[in-house]
């Protein structure tokens, strides 16, 4: 077999593998919308995706391994939504409210994200992965607010924003635990909690950037 033919066969195999992997991730999202993550096996996901079970186990050791990759995709989608430019606002608290509303809309439309990123039943491996992504998300939020307001110089400022993000996530998670969905009043509580924490470090009014 010529090198050219072998290269073409390799590319075809890689392309088929990418399609199957994407199908598995999409199937997991659909199953997580109606089933608890602990009740779903990798074989279930493969069957739902119409992907051979042997191929699924070639990509992932188990469903948990797939969930880790899915969480990374979901975090990236959330970050893309959050980093849209802000409208002109009077103060940073209004900016945080807009950002938290964006996050709430994302979770409201993504049951898989609710289970894997907010649920109290989320496995520790996924929690660690998602917390690391929250660090990146908090830096995005900090940078987004900094485009409109002149933030004060504060030691470890990025970690302060990270704590504010975790406070909002806590309220989102409590809403899911108590009500099974993101209630509007709990989204408002997330805004109050994150802003109250940030207000310990940020002045209420900061100069606008020109």
Tab-separated table of C-alpha atoms in Angstrom:
chain	number	residue	atom	x	y	z
A	1	UNK	CA	0.000	0.000	0.000
A	2	UNK	CA	1.416	3.395	-1.004
A	3	UNK	CA	2.147	6.092	1.574
A	4	UNK	CA	-0.503	8.293	-0.041
A	5	UNK	CA	-3.193	5.637	0.330
A	6	UNK	CA	-2.146	4.952	3.921
A	7	UNK	CA	-2.294	8.656	4.740
A	8	UNK	CA	-5.800	8.877	3.237
A	9	UNK	CA	-6.957	5.866	5.248
A	10	UNK	CA	-5.532	7.377	8.454
A	11	UNK	CA	-7.321	10.652	7.840
A	12	UNK	CA	-10.597	8.851	7.192
A	13	UNK	CA	-10.208	6.881	10.429
A	14	UNK	CA	-9.455	10.050	12.396
A	15	UNK	CA	-12.447	11.831	10.880
A	16	UNK	CA	-14.729	8.904	11.750
A	17	UNK	CA	-13.331	8.950	15.280
A	18	UNK	CA	-14.067	12.679	15.670
A	19	UNK	CA	-17.637	12.191	14.469
A	20	UNK	CA	-18.206	9.310	16.874
A	21	UNK	CA	-16.726	11.249	19.771
A	22	UNK	CA	-18.966	14.235	19.029
A	23	UNK	CA	-21.952	11.894	18.782
A	24	UNK	CA	-21.169	10.428	22.197
A	25	UNK	CA	-20.893	13.873	23.785
A	26	UNK	CA	-24.178	14.978	22.186
A	27	UNK	CA	-25.890	11.784	23.354
A	28	UNK	CA	-24.649	12.325	26.908
A	29	UNK	CA	-26.156	15.825	26.897
A	30	UNK	CA	-29.521	14.420	25.821
A	31	UNK	CA	-29.486	11.656	28.433
A	32	UNK	CA	-28.469	14.051	31.204
A	33	UNK	CA	-31.570	16.094	30.429
A	34	UNK	CA	-33.792	13.234	31.614
A	35	UNK	CA	-31.638	10.951	33.807
A	36	UNK	CA	-29.379	11.350	36.819
A	37	UNK	CA	-25.712	11.188	35.818
A	38	UNK	CA	-25.066	8.280	38.209
A	39	UNK	CA	-27.701	6.184	36.421
A	40	UNK	CA	-26.109	6.531	32.979
A	41	UNK	CA	-23.420	4.127	31.804
A	42	UNK	CA	-21.049	4.542	28.893
A	43	UNK	CA	-22.897	1.679	27.198
A	44	UNK	CA	-26.148	3.659	27.538
A	45	UNK	CA	-24.509	6.674	25.920
A	46	UNK	CA	-23.072	4.564	23.090
A	47	UNK	CA	-26.477	3.012	22.399
A	48	UNK	CA	-28.168	6.412	22.387
A	49	UNK	CA	-25.521	7.752	20.010
A	50	UNK	CA	-25.714	4.679	17.741
A	51	UNK	CA	-21.968	4.260	18.204
A	52	UNK	CA	-20.444	0.776	18.664
A	53	UNK	CA	-19.797	0.119	22.339
A	54	UNK	CA	-16.237	-0.924	21.556
A	55	UNK	CA	-15.594	2.488	19.998
A	56	UNK	CA	-16.992	4.262	23.077
A	57	UNK	CA	-14.640	2.306	25.345
A	58	UNK	CA	-11.774	3.119	22.990
A	59	UNK	CA	-12.342	6.843	23.670
A	60	UNK	CA	-13.354	6.711	27.338
A	61	UNK	CA	-12.749	4.364	30.257
A	62	UNK	CA	-16.266	5.017	31.583
A	63	UNK	CA	-19.046	7.615	31.628
A	64	UNK	CA	-17.100	9.720	34.142
A	65	UNK	CA	-14.271	10.147	31.659
A	66	UNK	CA	-16.764	11.359	29.068
A	67	UNK	CA	-18.344	13.759	31.571
A	68	UNK	CA	-14.958	15.373	32.228
A	69	UNK	CA	-14.624	16.173	28.528
A	70	UNK	CA	-18.239	17.330	28.330
A	71	UNK	CA	-17.751	19.699	31.284
A	72	UNK	CA	-14.802	21.282	29.488
A	73	UNK	CA	-17.030	21.925	26.472
A	74	UNK	CA	-19.822	23.329	28.635
A	75	UNK	CA	-17.424	25.630	30.482
A	76	UNK	CA	-16.140	26.933	27.153
A	77	UNK	CA	-19.700	27.613	25.984
A	78	UNK	CA	-20.496	29.458	29.211
A	79	UNK	CA	-17.375	31.580	28.882
A	80	UNK	CA	-18.226	32.484	25.283
A	81	UNK	CA	-21.639	33.692	26.449
A	82	UNK	CA	-20.309	35.637	29.420
A	83	UNK	CA	-17.604	37.523	27.559
A	84	UNK	CA	-19.969	39.321	25.180
A	85	UNK	CA	-19.433	43.101	25.530
A	86	UNK	CA	-21.461	44.774	28.251
A	87	UNK	CA	-23.923	47.597	27.578
A	88	UNK	CA	-23.023	50.963	29.087
A	89	UNK	CA	-23.816	50.695	32.804
A	90	UNK	CA	-23.707	53.055	35.775
A	91	UNK	CA	-21.745	50.838	38.165
A	92	UNK	CA	-20.005	47.495	38.522
A	93	UNK	CA	-22.914	45.944	40.471
A	94	UNK	CA	-25.116	46.378	37.393
A	95	UNK	CA	-22.387	44.714	35.344
A	96	UNK	CA	-22.304	41.736	37.705
A	97	UNK	CA	-26.095	41.486	37.476
A	98	UNK	CA	-25.917	41.282	33.669
A	99	UNK	CA	-23.185	38.642	33.840
A	100	UNK	CA	-25.059	36.515	36.388
A	101	UNK	CA	-28.220	36.744	34.289
A	102	UNK	CA	-26.214	35.420	31.337
A	103	UNK	CA	-24.934	32.516	33.429
A	104	UNK	CA	-28.446	31.768	34.721
A	105	UNK	CA	-29.814	31.694	31.163
A	106	UNK	CA	-27.030	29.292	30.157
A	107	UNK	CA	-27.739	26.872	32.998
A	108	UNK	CA	-31.494	27.151	32.525
A	109	UNK	CA	-31.073	25.969	28.921
A	110	UNK	CA	-28.504	23.255	29.678
A	111	UNK	CA	-29.676	20.471	32.008
A	112	UNK	CA	-26.368	18.681	31.475
A	113	UNK	CA	-24.517	21.730	32.790
A	114	UNK	CA	-26.821	21.861	35.802
A	115	UNK	CA	-25.976	18.273	36.719
A	116	UNK	CA	-22.265	18.326	36.001
A	117	UNK	CA	-21.372	21.844	37.170
A	118	UNK	CA	-23.835	22.743	39.939
A	119	UNK	CA	-25.264	19.574	41.464
A	120	UNK	CA	-24.267	18.513	44.978
A	121	UNK	CA	-23.951	14.981	43.573
A	122	UNK	CA	-21.229	15.909	41.070
A	123	UNK	CA	-18.225	13.521	41.399
A	124	UNK	CA	-15.068	15.114	42.894
A	125	UNK	CA	-13.070	14.663	39.676
A	126	UNK	CA	-15.576	16.782	37.759
A	127	UNK	CA	-15.841	19.326	40.585
A	128	UNK	CA	-12.075	19.893	40.478
A	129	UNK	CA	-12.157	20.326	36.711
A	130	UNK	CA	-15.078	22.738	36.888
A	131	UNK	CA	-13.511	24.759	39.745
A	132	UNK	CA	-10.386	25.253	37.635
A	133	UNK	CA	-12.582	26.470	34.775
A	134	UNK	CA	-14.293	28.836	37.231
A	135	UNK	CA	-10.899	30.470	37.776
A	136	UNK	CA	-10.736	31.202	34.046
A	137	UNK	CA	-14.353	32.410	34.075
A	138	UNK	CA	-13.684	34.766	36.976
A	139	UNK	CA	-10.719	36.274	35.107
A	140	UNK	CA	-12.987	36.819	32.116
A	141	UNK	CA	-15.508	38.616	34.331
A	142	UNK	CA	-12.778	40.713	35.925
A	143	UNK	CA	-11.444	41.694	32.484
A	144	UNK	CA	-14.946	42.402	31.189
A	145	UNK	CA	-15.709	44.801	34.040
A	146	UNK	CA	-12.258	46.330	33.647
A	147	UNK	CA	-13.095	47.282	30.057
A	148	UNK	CA	-15.793	49.639	31.358
A	149	UNK	CA	-14.611	50.648	34.833
A	150	UNK	CA	-11.166	51.438	36.248
A	151	UNK	CA	-10.748	48.724	38.845
A	152	UNK	CA	-8.640	49.521	41.911
A	153	UNK	CA	-5.312	47.780	42.347
A	154	UNK	CA	-5.941	45.064	44.951
A	155	UNK	CA	-3.602	42.213	45.935
A	156	UNK	CA	-4.840	38.899	44.503
A	157	UNK	CA	-7.777	40.636	42.817
A	158	UNK	CA	-8.469	37.715	40.498
A	159	UNK	CA	-9.011	35.380	43.456
A	160	UNK	CA	-11.542	37.836	44.892
A	161	UNK	CA	-13.530	37.631	41.658
A	162	UNK	CA	-13.193	33.839	41.763
A	163	UNK	CA	-14.761	33.777	45.232
A	164	UNK	CA	-17.620	35.947	43.948
A	165	UNK	CA	-18.239	33.472	41.116
A	166	UNK	CA	-18.265	30.580	43.574
A	167	UNK	CA	-20.794	32.465	45.722
A	168	UNK	CA	-23.141	32.791	42.740
A	169	UNK	CA	-22.636	29.098	41.873
A	170	UNK	CA	-23.545	28.177	45.444
A	171	UNK	CA	-26.897	29.949	45.172
A	172	UNK	CA	-27.557	28.352	41.781
A	173	UNK	CA	-26.797	24.936	43.252
A	174	UNK	CA	-29.061	25.531	46.258
A	175	UNK	CA	-31.891	26.502	43.925
A	176	UNK	CA	-31.496	23.250	42.012
A	177	UNK	CA	-31.280	21.239	45.227
A	178	UNK	CA	-34.363	22.828	46.811
A	179	UNK	CA	-36.565	23.505	43.781
A	180	UNK	CA	-35.198	21.357	40.954
A	181	UNK	CA	-34.668	24.457	38.795
A	182	UNK	CA	-33.153	27.914	38.823
A	183	UNK	CA	-35.745	30.085	40.524
A	184	UNK	CA	-35.731	33.815	39.753
A	185	UNK	CA	-35.500	34.730	43.422
A	186	UNK	CA	-32.406	32.546	43.830
A	187	UNK	CA	-30.777	34.163	40.803
A	188	UNK	CA	-31.372	37.495	42.546
A	189	UNK	CA	-29.839	36.033	45.708
A	190	UNK	CA	-26.796	35.015	43.649
A	191	UNK	CA	-26.435	38.643	42.547
A	192	UNK	CA	-26.773	39.933	46.119
A	193	UNK	CA	-24.310	37.415	47.505
A	194	UNK	CA	-21.590	37.922	44.895
A	195	UNK	CA	-21.957	41.712	44.921
A	196	UNK	CA	-21.960	41.867	48.729
A	197	UNK	CA	-18.675	39.966	48.764
A	198	UNK	CA	-17.100	42.108	46.033
A	199	UNK	CA	-18.277	45.260	47.844
A	200	UNK	CA	-15.868	44.378	50.652
A	201	UNK	CA	-13.063	45.183	48.193
A	202	UNK	CA	-14.512	47.412	45.455
A	203	UNK	CA	-15.860	50.949	45.933
A	204	UNK	CA	-19.500	51.307	44.942
A	205	UNK	CA	-18.676	53.796	42.195
A	206	UNK	CA	-15.580	53.485	40.044
A	207	UNK	CA	-14.529	55.811	37.220
A	208	UNK	CA	-15.682	54.834	33.741
A	209	UNK	CA	-13.093	54.226	31.107
A	210	UNK	CA	-13.289	56.692	28.244
